[in-house]
PDB file of C-alpha atoms in Angstrom:
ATOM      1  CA  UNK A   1      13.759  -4.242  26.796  1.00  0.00           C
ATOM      2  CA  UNK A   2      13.365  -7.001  23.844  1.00  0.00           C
ATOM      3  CA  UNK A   3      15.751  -7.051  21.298  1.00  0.00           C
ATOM      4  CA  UNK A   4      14.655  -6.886  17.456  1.00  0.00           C
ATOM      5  CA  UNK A   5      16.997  -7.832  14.476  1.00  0.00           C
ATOM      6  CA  UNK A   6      15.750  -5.604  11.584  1.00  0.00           C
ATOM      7  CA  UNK A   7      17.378  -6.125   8.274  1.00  0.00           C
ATOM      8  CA  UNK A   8      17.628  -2.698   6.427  1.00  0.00           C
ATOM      9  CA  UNK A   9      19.737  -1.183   3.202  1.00  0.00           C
ATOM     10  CA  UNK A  10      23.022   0.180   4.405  1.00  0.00           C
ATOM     11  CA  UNK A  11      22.311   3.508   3.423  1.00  0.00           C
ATOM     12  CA  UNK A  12      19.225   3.480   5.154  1.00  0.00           C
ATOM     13  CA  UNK A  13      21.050   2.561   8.263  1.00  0.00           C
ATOM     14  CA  UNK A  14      24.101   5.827   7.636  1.00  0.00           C
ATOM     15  CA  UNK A  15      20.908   7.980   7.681  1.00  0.00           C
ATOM     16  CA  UNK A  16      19.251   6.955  10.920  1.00  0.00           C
ATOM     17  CA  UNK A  17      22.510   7.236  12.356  1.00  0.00           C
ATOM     18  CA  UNK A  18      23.087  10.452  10.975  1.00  0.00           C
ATOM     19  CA  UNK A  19      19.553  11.552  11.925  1.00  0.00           C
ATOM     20  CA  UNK A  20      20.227  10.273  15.559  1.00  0.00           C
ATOM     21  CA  UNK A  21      23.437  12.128  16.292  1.00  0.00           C
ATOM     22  CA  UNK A  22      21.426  15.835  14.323  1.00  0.00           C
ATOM     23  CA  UNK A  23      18.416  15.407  16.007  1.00  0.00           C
ATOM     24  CA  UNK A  24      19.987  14.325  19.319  1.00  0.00           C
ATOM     25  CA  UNK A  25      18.533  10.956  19.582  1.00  0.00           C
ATOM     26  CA  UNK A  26      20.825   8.330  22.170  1.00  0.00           C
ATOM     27  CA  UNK A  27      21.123   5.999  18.992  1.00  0.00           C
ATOM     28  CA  UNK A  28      19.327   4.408  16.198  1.00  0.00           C
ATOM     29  CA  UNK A  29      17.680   2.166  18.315  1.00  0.00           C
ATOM     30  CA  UNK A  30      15.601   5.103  19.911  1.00  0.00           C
ATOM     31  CA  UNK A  31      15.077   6.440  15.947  1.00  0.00           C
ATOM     32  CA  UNK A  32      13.414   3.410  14.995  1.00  0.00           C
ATOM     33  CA  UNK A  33      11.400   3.091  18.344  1.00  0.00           C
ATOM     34  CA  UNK A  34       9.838   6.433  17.552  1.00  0.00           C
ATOM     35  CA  UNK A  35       9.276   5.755  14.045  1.00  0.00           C
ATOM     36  CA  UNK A  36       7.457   2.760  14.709  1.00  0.00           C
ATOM     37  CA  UNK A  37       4.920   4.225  17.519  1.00  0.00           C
ATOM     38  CA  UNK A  38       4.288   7.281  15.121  1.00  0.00           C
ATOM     39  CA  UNK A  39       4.084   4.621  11.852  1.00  0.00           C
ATOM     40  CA  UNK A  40       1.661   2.697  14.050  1.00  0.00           C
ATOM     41  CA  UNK A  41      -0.024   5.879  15.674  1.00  0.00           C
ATOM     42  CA  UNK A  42      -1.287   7.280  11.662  1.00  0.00           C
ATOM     43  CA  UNK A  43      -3.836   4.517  11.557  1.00  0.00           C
ATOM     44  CA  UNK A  44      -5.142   4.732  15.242  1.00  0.00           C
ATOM     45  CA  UNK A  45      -7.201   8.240  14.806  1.00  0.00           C
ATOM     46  CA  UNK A  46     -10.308   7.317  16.146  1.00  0.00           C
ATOM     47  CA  UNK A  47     -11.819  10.607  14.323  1.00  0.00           C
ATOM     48  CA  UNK A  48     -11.203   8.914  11.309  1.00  0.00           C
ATOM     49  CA  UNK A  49     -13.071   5.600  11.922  1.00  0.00           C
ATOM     50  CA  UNK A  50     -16.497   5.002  10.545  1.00  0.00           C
ATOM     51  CA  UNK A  51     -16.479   7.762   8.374  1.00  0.00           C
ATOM     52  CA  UNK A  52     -15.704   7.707   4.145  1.00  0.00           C
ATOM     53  CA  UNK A  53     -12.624   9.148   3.389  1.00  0.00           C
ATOM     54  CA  UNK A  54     -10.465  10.577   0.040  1.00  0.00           C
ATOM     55  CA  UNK A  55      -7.162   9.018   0.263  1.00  0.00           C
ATOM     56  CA  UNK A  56      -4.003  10.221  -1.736  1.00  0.00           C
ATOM     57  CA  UNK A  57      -1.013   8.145  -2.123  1.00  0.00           C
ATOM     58  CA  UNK A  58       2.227   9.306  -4.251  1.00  0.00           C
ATOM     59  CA  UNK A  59       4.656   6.610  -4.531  1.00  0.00           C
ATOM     60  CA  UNK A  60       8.335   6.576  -6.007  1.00  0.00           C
ATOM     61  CA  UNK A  61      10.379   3.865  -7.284  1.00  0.00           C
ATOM     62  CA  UNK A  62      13.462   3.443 -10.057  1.00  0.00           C
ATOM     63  CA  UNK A  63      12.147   1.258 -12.759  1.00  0.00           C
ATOM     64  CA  UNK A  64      15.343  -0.044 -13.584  1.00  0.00           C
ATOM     65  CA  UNK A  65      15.954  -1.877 -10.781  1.00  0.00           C
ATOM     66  CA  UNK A  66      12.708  -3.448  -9.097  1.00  0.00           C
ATOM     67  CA  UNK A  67       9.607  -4.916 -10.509  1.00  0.00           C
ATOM     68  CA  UNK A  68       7.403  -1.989  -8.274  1.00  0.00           C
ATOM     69  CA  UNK A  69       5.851  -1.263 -11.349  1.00  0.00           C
ATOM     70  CA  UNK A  70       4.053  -4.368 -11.749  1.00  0.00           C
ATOM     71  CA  UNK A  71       3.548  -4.987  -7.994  1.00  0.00           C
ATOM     72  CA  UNK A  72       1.580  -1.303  -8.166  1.00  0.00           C
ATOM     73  CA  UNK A  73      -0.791  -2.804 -11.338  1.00  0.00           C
ATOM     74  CA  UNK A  74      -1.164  -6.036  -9.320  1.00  0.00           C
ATOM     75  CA  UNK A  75      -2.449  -3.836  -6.212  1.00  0.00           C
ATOM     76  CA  UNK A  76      -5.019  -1.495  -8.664  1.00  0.00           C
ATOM     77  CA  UNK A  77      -6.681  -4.632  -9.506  1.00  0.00           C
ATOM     78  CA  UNK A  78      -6.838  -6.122  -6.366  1.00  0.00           C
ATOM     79  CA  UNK A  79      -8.182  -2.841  -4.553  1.00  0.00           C
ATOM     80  CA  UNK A  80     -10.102  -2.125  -7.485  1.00  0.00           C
ATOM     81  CA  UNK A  81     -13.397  -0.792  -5.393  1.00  0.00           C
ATOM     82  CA  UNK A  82     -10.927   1.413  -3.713  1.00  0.00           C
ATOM     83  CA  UNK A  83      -8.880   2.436  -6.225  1.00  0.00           C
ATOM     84  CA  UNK A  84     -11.167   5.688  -7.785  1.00  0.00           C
ATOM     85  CA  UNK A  85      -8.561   6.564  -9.881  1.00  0.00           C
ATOM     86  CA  UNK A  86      -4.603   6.255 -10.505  1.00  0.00           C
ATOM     87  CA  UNK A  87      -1.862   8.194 -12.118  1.00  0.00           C
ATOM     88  CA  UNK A  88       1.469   7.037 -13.609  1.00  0.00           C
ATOM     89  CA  UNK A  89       4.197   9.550 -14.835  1.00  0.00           C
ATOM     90  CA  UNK A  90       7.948   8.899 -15.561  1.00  0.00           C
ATOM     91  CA  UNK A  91       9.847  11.800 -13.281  1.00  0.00           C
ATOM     92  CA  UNK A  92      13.803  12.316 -13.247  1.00  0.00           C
ATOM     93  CA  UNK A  93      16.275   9.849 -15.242  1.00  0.00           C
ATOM     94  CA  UNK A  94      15.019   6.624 -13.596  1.00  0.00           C
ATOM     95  CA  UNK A  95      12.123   7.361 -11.776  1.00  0.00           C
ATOM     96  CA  UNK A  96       8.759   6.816 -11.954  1.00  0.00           C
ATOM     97  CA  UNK A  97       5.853   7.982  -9.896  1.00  0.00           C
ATOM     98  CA  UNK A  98       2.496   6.161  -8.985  1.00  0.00           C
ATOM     99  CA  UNK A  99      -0.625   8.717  -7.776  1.00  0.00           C
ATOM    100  CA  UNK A 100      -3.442   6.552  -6.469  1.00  0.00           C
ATOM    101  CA  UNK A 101      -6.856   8.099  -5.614  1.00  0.00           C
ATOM    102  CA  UNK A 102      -9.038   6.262  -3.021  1.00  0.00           C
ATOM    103  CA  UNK A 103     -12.319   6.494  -1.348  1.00  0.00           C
ATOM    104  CA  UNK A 104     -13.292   3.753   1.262  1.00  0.00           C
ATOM    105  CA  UNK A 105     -13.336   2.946   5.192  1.00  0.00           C
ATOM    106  CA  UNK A 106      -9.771   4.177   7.613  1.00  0.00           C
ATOM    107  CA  UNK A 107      -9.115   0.157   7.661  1.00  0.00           C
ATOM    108  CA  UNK A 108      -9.284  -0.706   3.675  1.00  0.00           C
ATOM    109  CA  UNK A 109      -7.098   2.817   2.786  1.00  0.00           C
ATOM    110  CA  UNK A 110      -4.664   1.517   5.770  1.00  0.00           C
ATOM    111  CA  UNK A 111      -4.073  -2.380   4.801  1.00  0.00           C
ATOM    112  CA  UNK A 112      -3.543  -0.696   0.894  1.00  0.00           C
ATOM    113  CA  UNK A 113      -1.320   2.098   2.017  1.00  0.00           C
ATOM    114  CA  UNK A 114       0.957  -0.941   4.203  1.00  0.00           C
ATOM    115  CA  UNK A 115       1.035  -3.113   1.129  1.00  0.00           C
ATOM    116  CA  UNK A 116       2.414  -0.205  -1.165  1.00  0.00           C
ATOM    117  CA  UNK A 117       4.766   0.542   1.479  1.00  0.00           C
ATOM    118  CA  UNK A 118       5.839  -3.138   1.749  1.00  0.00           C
ATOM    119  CA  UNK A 119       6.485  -3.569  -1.734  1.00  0.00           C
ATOM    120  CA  UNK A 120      10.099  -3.431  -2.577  1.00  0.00           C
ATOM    121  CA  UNK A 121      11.631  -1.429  -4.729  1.00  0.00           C
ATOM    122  CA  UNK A 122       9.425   1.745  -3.695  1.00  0.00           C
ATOM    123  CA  UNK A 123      12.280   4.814  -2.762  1.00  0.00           C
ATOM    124  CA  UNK A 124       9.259   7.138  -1.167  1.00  0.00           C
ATOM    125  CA  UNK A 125       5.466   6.692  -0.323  1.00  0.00           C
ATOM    126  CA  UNK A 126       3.414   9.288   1.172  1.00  0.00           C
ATOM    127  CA  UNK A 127       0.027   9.384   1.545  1.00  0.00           C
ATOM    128  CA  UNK A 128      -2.746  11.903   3.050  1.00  0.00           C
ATOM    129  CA  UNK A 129      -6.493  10.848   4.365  1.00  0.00           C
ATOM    130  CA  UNK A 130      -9.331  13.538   4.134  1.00  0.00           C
ATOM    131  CA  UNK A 131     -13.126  12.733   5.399  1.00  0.00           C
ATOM    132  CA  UNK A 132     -15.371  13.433   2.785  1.00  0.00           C
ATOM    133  CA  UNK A 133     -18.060  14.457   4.843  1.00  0.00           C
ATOM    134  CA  UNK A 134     -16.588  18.048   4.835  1.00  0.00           C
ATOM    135  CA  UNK A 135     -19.377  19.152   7.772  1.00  0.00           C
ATOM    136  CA  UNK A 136     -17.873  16.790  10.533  1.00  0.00           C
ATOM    137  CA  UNK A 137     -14.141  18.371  10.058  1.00  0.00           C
ATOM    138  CA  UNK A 138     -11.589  16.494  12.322  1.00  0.00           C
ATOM    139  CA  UNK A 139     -11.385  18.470  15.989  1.00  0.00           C
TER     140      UNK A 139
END
């Protein structure tokens, strides 16, 4: 098997570990396998392709210590014809949240969803995809 150097916060790293040894994984190295496969397996649904879907993505960041703020502007223009709608609110002592609304193709909602995610700064980002054609529900 290849080798990967991946460069990560520290305390990023104590929780894989810790996740590893509750979850009863052989190390972090078999965490991070599995997160990647099921990372890369959320944009391979083939029921989703071809089809217009609602997309909802809730992203966290502290304001006071990364410029995600203006990265998540910069991104709301770009995407603007995918971007229906967006949300800002300020939530805890130093946190602020970021609610975008979309409606587009599986491949447009993923390549926005991996930028958000890619942007640093961000603490959380979560996102669901629904088809709007509500008569063709996914099997």
């Amino acid at each position: 098997m290849t080798v990967a150097s991946v460069s990560m916060p520290e305390e990023l790293l104590d929780r894989i570990d810790e996740f590893a040894d509750e979850h009863g994984y052989t190390g972090r190295s078999e965490v991070l396998r599995e997160a990647a496969r099921n990372l890369m397996g959320e944009f391979e649904d083939k029921q989703l392709e071809d089809r217009d879907l609602l997309g909802i993505v809730t992203v966290l960041f502290d304001y006071e210590t990364s410029n995600a703020e203006e990265r998540m502007m910069q991104l709301r223009h770009e995407y603007d014809m995918l971007v229906v709608s967006n949300f800002h609110s300020h939530v805890g002592d130093h946190q602020c949240m970021e609610l975008f609304i979309l409606e587009g193709g599986l491949d447009d909602i993923s390549t926005f969803v991996g930028k958000i995610r890619a942007t640093q700064g961000t603490t959380t980002v979560d996102y669901s995809v629904t088809p709007m054609d509500a008569s063709e529900p996914i099997a």
